[in-house]
Amino acid sequence: MQRRQFLAATAAFPVTAQDRRPNVIVILADDMGYNDVGFQGAKDIPTPHLDSIAKTGVRFTNGYVSHPFCSPTRAGLLTGRYQQRFGHENNPRYDPADAVSGLPLDQVTLPQVLQSAGYKTGIAGKWHLGATPAHHPLRRGFDEHFGFIGGGHDYFQANGPEEKREYFIPIERDGKPAPAGDYLTDAFSREACAFIRRHREHPFFLYVAYNTPHTPLQPADKYLARAGHIKDELRRKYAAMVMALDDGVGKILATLRETNLDSGTIIFFMSDNGGPVGINGSDNSPLRNSKGTVYEGGIRVPFAVRWPGRIMPAVYHHPVISLDVFPTAAALAGAKLPKNLQIDGVDLLPHLTGAKQEAPHKYLHWRWGGGPSWAIRDGRYKLVKPPVNSGKTDLELFDLTNDIGETKDISDSHPKIVSELRQVHENWNRELIPPRFESPQPAAKKKKA
Ligand code: CA
């Protein structure tokens, strides 16, 4: 009864058929390229289940993440804020004694907000937001946790050489070491489905943070057998790992149907950054460059949302960003946000239902490494301060409406736009702080396995 009154008082939408607020599922791929899923045009990797999310929901053609690599994107996703506002601009080292490297503890997370609104919250997968006990998912808003704490993991085992400790730490269940019990990707899918069944009577938030298809490239044989049509070995292994993810998504969708939660659940899917082309077999075409850069290949990703009966199938062209998940989910849950909490994301629902026709964002911003490389885009143009190792120092301007591949720098012929966008960037940049921690030094180059 109390819930019903709460709903009537706070929900900005009619209650669902089940008379309850929607469940929220966020499915994240890790290092998946722009062109590596069927709904983005991939021909060599069958992804029927991911495609069904896009087909029965909304596919974003200008879907972005807030950073071109793993941990900062996750910090932005879970806070709804440009992560440079709180110094989370690099990857945290895996060190259970390092209290600085991780999502700052004063930042409010989406699971915390949903938890306080009465949602059950669970994560299956990769964390990568700090390794001290205080940074643990169970202390940052999740009721249940199954996964690993670092930035990547071996897909078959949880013990190995000390120098690669991060990738061989024990898988955990609710704070205790636990066997994965299966190929890691399949284990995360299994746990996601179990969470849904366990909480079918209760609104929930489920964050499925697959580490696939991030390296090491270790497909299970059963998936590799389905990728035999791909000649290139790197691409074949990569494709097999994407298929494992897609199978998992299929199981999640099937579990929602079995539990009659299909129409009561909103699902977001995206990759956490662009593909690291040449490293894991990913393909970002037609975009320029790859993970780690503020060119489109680093930040524009496969991105779709699905809520049967509430969001009509469509293709949405205005730019959106991973930061939008937080306010969208919080609004659906009728969650009360802390006063003075500055959210950079936008509640997308009115834009997706057609209640609002205008673009959700006037500008989107990116900043890399404390400032030496950055980008800003408005609806049409994108101004880029090139990556530090590119050898270029001049600003570049691209017209993304007819040059998605950022092939033609038009800065010379559009000085007014360059100057205007630069000013908007500088204003935004002044609101940020320097990085609070540095990324760990890259390990010696792993052999392509
Ligand atoms: Ca990543």
XYZ file of C-alpha atoms and ligand atoms in Angstrom:
450
model
C 0.000 0.000 0.000
C 2.748 2.342 0.926
C 4.416 1.709 -2.399
C 1.221 2.496 -4.235
C 0.929 5.848 -2.500
C 4.574 6.567 -3.215
C 3.985 5.814 -6.861
C 0.937 7.992 -7.096
C 2.760 10.838 -5.489
C 6.015 10.728 -7.345
C 5.829 8.808 -10.593
C 5.728 11.000 -13.673
C 4.275 8.182 -15.747
C 1.285 5.874 -15.533
C 2.083 2.674 -13.684
C 2.754 -0.403 -15.777
C 0.375 -3.271 -16.272
C 1.974 -4.966 -13.285
C 1.354 -1.824 -11.247
C 5.014 -1.403 -10.479
C 7.949 0.666 -11.506
C 10.072 -0.808 -14.292
C 13.128 -2.899 -13.697
C 16.276 -1.416 -15.159
C 18.948 -3.545 -16.816
C 22.182 -2.091 -18.156
C 24.200 -4.458 -20.333
C 27.700 -3.271 -21.075
C 30.114 -4.762 -23.591
C 33.817 -4.106 -23.127
C 35.866 -2.846 -26.082
C 33.280 -3.795 -28.691
C 33.756 -1.978 -31.989
C 31.168 0.220 -33.674
C 30.645 -2.242 -36.525
C 30.682 -5.461 -34.529
C 27.032 -6.175 -33.944
C 24.354 -6.966 -36.512
C 22.278 -3.892 -35.756
C 25.282 -1.756 -36.608
C 25.885 -3.538 -39.881
C 28.258 -6.376 -38.980
C 27.878 -9.165 -41.524
C 30.320 -11.705 -40.148
C 29.187 -11.849 -36.493
C 25.629 -13.063 -35.913
C 24.108 -11.254 -32.933
C 20.372 -12.012 -33.130
C 19.653 -11.177 -29.507
C 21.422 -7.837 -29.418
C 19.754 -7.092 -32.734
C 16.365 -7.848 -31.193
C 16.998 -5.191 -28.522
C 17.647 -2.618 -31.228
C 14.830 -3.846 -33.457
C 12.145 -3.855 -30.786
C 13.551 -0.735 -29.139
C 15.448 2.361 -30.103
C 18.777 2.256 -31.879
C 20.896 5.345 -31.354
C 22.896 6.351 -34.410
C 24.748 8.982 -32.403
C 25.220 7.111 -29.154
C 28.279 8.052 -27.156
C 30.128 7.159 -24.013
C 31.766 9.819 -21.871
C 35.285 8.456 -22.244
C 37.320 6.470 -24.759
C 38.375 3.814 -22.250
C 37.124 1.532 -19.550
C 37.072 2.911 -16.036
C 36.227 6.595 -16.636
C 33.274 5.549 -18.803
C 32.000 3.362 -15.961
C 32.453 6.224 -13.501
C 30.351 8.447 -15.762
C 27.726 5.756 -16.361
C 27.191 5.099 -12.656
C 27.166 8.765 -11.594
C 25.482 10.481 -14.542
C 28.262 13.063 -14.383
C 31.217 13.888 -16.546
C 33.784 11.943 -14.572
C 36.394 14.681 -15.014
C 34.340 16.748 -12.570
C 35.635 14.482 -9.815
C 39.038 13.591 -11.200
C 38.202 10.110 -12.497
C 39.948 10.473 -15.812
C 42.225 7.432 -15.819
C 42.075 3.733 -15.076
C 42.632 2.830 -11.416
C 45.483 0.478 -10.651
C 44.414 -2.811 -9.096
C 45.649 -2.335 -5.534
C 43.440 -3.178 -2.544
C 45.504 -0.715 -0.468
C 45.221 2.247 -2.849
C 42.450 4.462 -1.480
C 42.787 7.101 -4.203
C 42.570 5.030 -7.378
C 38.874 4.465 -7.790
C 35.487 6.111 -7.991
C 35.673 8.819 -5.300
C 33.565 7.785 -2.342
C 31.745 11.108 -2.161
C 30.151 10.475 -5.547
C 26.562 9.241 -5.547
C 26.011 6.137 -7.673
C 22.982 5.055 -9.658
C 22.568 1.841 -7.648
C 22.648 3.893 -4.433
C 19.903 6.125 -5.729
C 17.805 3.177 -6.891
C 18.502 1.273 -3.694
C 17.153 4.179 -1.676
C 14.080 4.177 -3.913
C 13.437 0.576 -2.894
C 15.050 -1.258 -5.802
C 17.028 -4.463 -5.401
C 20.388 -3.849 -7.007
C 22.829 -6.340 -8.467
C 25.975 -6.431 -10.548
C 27.388 -9.334 -12.540
C 30.740 -8.726 -14.180
C 33.593 -6.264 -14.184
C 33.887 -3.485 -11.614
C 37.061 -1.459 -12.340
C 36.109 1.406 -10.032
C 38.581 0.840 -7.213
C 39.887 -2.146 -5.276
C 39.788 -1.166 -1.601
C 37.004 -2.554 0.624
C 35.414 0.912 0.650
C 35.229 0.928 -3.145
C 33.592 -2.488 -3.318
C 30.302 -2.734 -5.221
C 28.565 -3.857 -2.021
C 29.604 -0.551 -0.445
C 28.675 1.508 -3.498
C 25.015 0.690 -3.839
C 24.772 -2.943 -4.867
C 22.883 -5.472 -2.740
C 24.420 -8.361 -4.647
C 27.698 -8.814 -6.459
C 29.184 -11.524 -8.623
C 32.302 -10.766 -10.597
C 35.798 -9.378 -10.389
C 37.112 -6.115 -9.059
C 39.862 -5.228 -11.545
C 39.894 -4.050 -15.139
C 40.005 -7.408 -16.878
C 40.142 -11.111 -16.223
C 41.203 -14.438 -17.601
C 38.131 -16.196 -18.951
C 38.994 -19.664 -17.696
C 40.897 -19.446 -14.448
C 41.300 -17.363 -11.318
C 44.836 -18.110 -10.328
C 47.969 -17.461 -12.268
C 51.280 -15.633 -12.342
C 51.681 -12.965 -9.683
C 52.821 -10.338 -12.184
C 49.438 -10.580 -13.859
C 47.552 -10.655 -10.592
C 44.741 -8.350 -11.659
C 43.598 -10.769 -14.361
C 43.732 -13.784 -12.070
C 42.169 -12.543 -8.859
C 39.420 -14.721 -7.439
C 35.947 -14.196 -8.775
C 33.794 -12.979 -5.888
C 30.256 -13.536 -4.777
C 29.030 -10.983 -2.259
C 32.483 -10.219 -0.939
C 33.839 -13.764 -0.795
C 35.923 -15.701 -3.310
C 33.746 -18.007 -5.367
C 34.384 -20.254 -8.339
C 33.073 -18.881 -11.613
C 31.753 -22.361 -12.292
C 31.799 -21.827 -16.043
C 33.410 -19.925 -18.889
C 33.440 -16.447 -17.406
C 31.066 -14.841 -19.903
C 28.574 -17.680 -19.436
C 28.918 -17.380 -15.662
C 27.956 -13.702 -15.799
C 24.944 -14.530 -17.977
C 23.914 -17.314 -15.567
C 24.135 -14.971 -12.586
C 22.209 -12.215 -14.378
C 19.375 -14.639 -15.095
C 19.404 -15.956 -11.521
C 19.192 -12.398 -10.190
C 16.139 -11.713 -12.361
C 14.399 -14.872 -11.151
C 15.289 -14.138 -7.532
C 13.816 -10.658 -7.637
C 10.949 -11.144 -10.046
C 8.467 -9.847 -7.460
C 10.382 -6.675 -6.764
C 11.642 -3.710 -8.842
C 15.314 -4.245 -9.546
C 18.389 -2.708 -11.126
C 20.760 -5.152 -12.764
C 24.131 -4.094 -14.159
C 25.590 -6.773 -16.423
C 29.140 -5.598 -17.048
C 30.585 -8.225 -19.365
C 34.344 -7.999 -19.831
C 34.005 -9.596 -23.224
C 35.238 -8.927 -25.920
C 38.126 -7.272 -24.051
C 41.457 -9.100 -24.178
C 42.683 -11.738 -23.439
C 41.092 -13.234 -26.536
C 39.946 -16.508 -25.028
C 36.786 -17.769 -26.664
C 35.326 -21.024 -25.404
C 35.510 -23.784 -28.013
C 31.752 -23.970 -28.474
C 31.682 -20.337 -29.607
C 34.832 -20.617 -31.678
C 33.207 -23.485 -33.556
C 30.510 -21.059 -34.711
C 33.045 -18.581 -36.064
C 34.798 -20.915 -38.468
C 33.647 -18.835 -41.452
C 36.027 -16.044 -40.419
C 39.491 -16.495 -41.871
C 41.430 -13.953 -39.838
C 42.365 -15.589 -36.534
C 42.133 -12.461 -34.418
C 38.724 -11.600 -35.828
C 37.546 -15.189 -35.483
C 38.352 -15.323 -31.778
C 36.872 -11.891 -31.256
C 33.670 -12.835 -33.074
C 33.339 -15.959 -30.939
C 33.544 -13.819 -27.808
C 30.893 -11.432 -29.119
C 28.684 -14.465 -29.821
C 29.112 -15.560 -26.202
C 27.896 -12.151 -25.102
C 24.989 -12.319 -27.526
C 23.996 -15.778 -26.277
C 24.015 -14.361 -22.750
C 21.771 -11.512 -23.811
C 19.463 -14.102 -25.346
C 19.276 -15.907 -22.014
C 18.540 -12.655 -20.194
C 15.736 -11.841 -22.645
C 14.336 -15.366 -22.334
C 14.381 -15.083 -18.538
C 12.432 -11.835 -18.731
C 9.806 -13.543 -20.888
C 9.610 -16.551 -18.556
C 9.105 -14.322 -15.547
C 6.567 -12.087 -17.312
C 8.853 -9.131 -16.839
C 9.384 -8.342 -20.496
C 7.172 -5.278 -20.620
C 8.125 -4.251 -17.111
C 11.822 -3.912 -17.849
C 13.862 -1.283 -19.629
C 17.167 -2.516 -21.054
C 20.089 -0.371 -22.112
C 22.893 -1.873 -24.148
C 26.156 -0.203 -25.113
C 29.884 -0.753 -25.374
C 32.024 1.051 -22.803
C 34.299 2.500 -25.511
C 35.207 1.950 -29.134
C 37.105 -1.084 -30.335
C 40.888 -1.188 -29.902
C 41.410 -1.975 -33.555
C 44.360 -4.268 -34.221
C 44.434 -5.514 -30.645
C 41.255 -7.540 -30.166
C 39.987 -7.954 -33.728
C 37.322 -5.256 -33.475
C 36.098 -3.086 -36.339
C 35.013 0.528 -35.877
C 34.264 1.290 -39.495
C 33.205 3.762 -40.742
C 34.558 5.661 -37.764
C 38.036 7.115 -37.401
C 40.608 5.651 -35.054
C 39.887 3.582 -31.961
C 39.728 3.130 -28.199
C 41.819 5.658 -26.308
C 41.172 8.600 -28.635
C 38.490 11.275 -28.796
C 37.909 10.577 -32.470
C 34.596 8.874 -33.133
C 36.189 5.427 -33.075
C 36.954 5.904 -29.398
C 33.648 7.275 -28.157
C 30.762 6.515 -30.510
C 29.455 3.040 -29.732
C 26.706 0.529 -30.419
C 23.905 1.817 -28.189
C 20.251 0.780 -27.915
C 17.409 0.841 -25.413
C 14.317 -1.332 -25.243
C 11.120 -1.127 -23.217
C 8.309 -3.047 -24.908
C 5.015 -1.220 -24.971
C 6.475 1.977 -23.584
C 9.140 2.954 -26.078
C 8.127 2.422 -29.675
C 10.707 0.908 -32.019
C 12.655 3.677 -33.736
C 16.007 4.911 -34.878
C 17.058 7.993 -32.939
C 19.525 10.426 -34.439
C 20.099 13.180 -31.883
C 23.302 12.616 -29.912
C 22.879 10.814 -26.589
C 25.484 9.727 -24.075
C 26.001 7.030 -21.471
C 25.518 9.707 -18.777
C 21.830 9.748 -19.713
C 21.194 6.315 -18.204
C 21.382 7.655 -14.633
C 18.678 10.357 -14.812
C 16.472 8.196 -17.059
C 16.553 5.301 -14.606
C 16.225 7.549 -11.562
C 13.129 9.218 -13.020
C 11.530 5.865 -13.856
C 12.126 4.698 -10.300
C 10.678 7.903 -8.876
C 13.963 8.191 -7.000
C 14.742 11.249 -4.982
C 18.132 12.695 -5.850
C 20.308 14.386 -3.261
C 19.948 18.155 -3.270
C 22.601 19.987 -5.275
C 23.591 16.852 -7.162
C 24.734 18.071 -10.551
C 23.846 15.544 -13.242
C 25.138 16.011 -16.780
C 22.928 13.329 -18.293
C 19.371 13.915 -19.441
C 16.223 11.877 -18.812
C 15.780 10.365 -22.268
C 12.283 8.986 -21.840
C 10.382 12.114 -22.969
C 12.672 12.296 -25.983
C 12.050 8.671 -26.853
C 8.281 8.842 -26.440
C 8.099 11.968 -28.571
C 6.940 14.209 -25.723
C 10.057 16.275 -26.391
C 11.164 16.810 -29.965
C 14.327 18.776 -29.306
C 17.797 17.299 -28.927
C 18.590 16.150 -25.374
C 21.991 17.866 -25.429
C 23.212 21.132 -26.912
C 26.813 19.989 -26.530
C 28.677 16.826 -25.626
C 32.190 16.959 -24.192
C 35.229 14.742 -23.881
C 38.577 15.338 -22.217
C 41.501 12.957 -22.117
C 44.385 12.786 -19.615
C 43.688 16.086 -17.882
C 43.389 18.161 -21.026
C 45.993 17.604 -23.755
C 43.359 16.042 -25.997
C 39.680 16.890 -26.012
C 36.582 17.157 -28.177
C 33.244 18.896 -28.224
C 30.303 18.280 -30.496
C 27.104 20.152 -31.112
C 24.352 18.758 -33.286
C 26.438 18.952 -36.415
C 30.052 19.913 -35.807
C 32.805 18.388 -33.755
C 35.935 20.217 -32.709
C 38.888 17.990 -31.827
C 42.163 18.647 -30.062
C 44.030 15.687 -31.545
C 45.536 12.896 -29.458
C 48.975 13.705 -28.057
C 50.704 10.954 -29.995
C 49.162 11.982 -33.322
C 51.845 14.547 -34.035
C 49.118 17.115 -34.668
C 48.583 20.119 -32.471
C 46.083 22.245 -34.406
C 42.390 21.998 -33.701
C 40.373 20.055 -36.253
C 36.753 20.664 -37.163
C 34.514 18.040 -38.710
C 30.977 18.159 -40.024
C 29.637 14.884 -38.698
C 26.361 15.159 -40.603
C 28.159 14.341 -43.840
C 31.557 13.158 -42.646
C 31.052 10.499 -39.982
C 34.604 9.271 -40.600
C 36.169 12.640 -39.687
C 38.121 12.619 -42.931
C 37.968 16.307 -43.826
C 39.202 18.987 -41.453
C 37.179 22.109 -42.261
C 38.570 24.317 -39.508
C 40.197 26.763 -41.967
C 36.933 27.516 -43.708
C 34.839 27.747 -40.508
C 36.822 29.945 -38.092
C 33.704 31.257 -36.330
C 32.481 27.789 -35.438
C 35.952 26.798 -34.269
C 36.133 29.806 -32.013
C 32.620 29.324 -30.616
C 33.063 25.631 -29.846
C 36.479 26.275 -28.370
C 34.948 28.830 -26.018
C 32.217 26.429 -24.915
C 34.847 23.776 -24.305
C 36.970 26.149 -22.248
C 33.986 27.118 -20.130
C 33.244 23.444 -19.460
C 36.901 22.675 -18.854
C 37.032 25.278 -16.099
C 34.416 23.299 -14.170
C 36.668 20.220 -14.048
C 39.496 19.214 -11.739
C 42.816 17.558 -12.600
C 42.920 13.754 -12.601
C 43.075 12.391 -9.040
C 45.079 9.350 -10.087
C 47.073 8.136 -13.046
C 46.532 4.983 -15.061
C 48.936 2.182 -14.185
C 51.862 1.833 -16.558
C 50.904 -0.487 -19.394
C 52.145 -4.002 -18.765
C 54.659 -5.477 -21.166
C 52.909 -6.181 -24.428
C 50.915 -9.341 -24.102
C 51.295 -11.727 -26.940
C 48.176 -12.001 -29.025
C 46.644 -15.114 -27.598
Ca 36.675 -1.040 -22.327
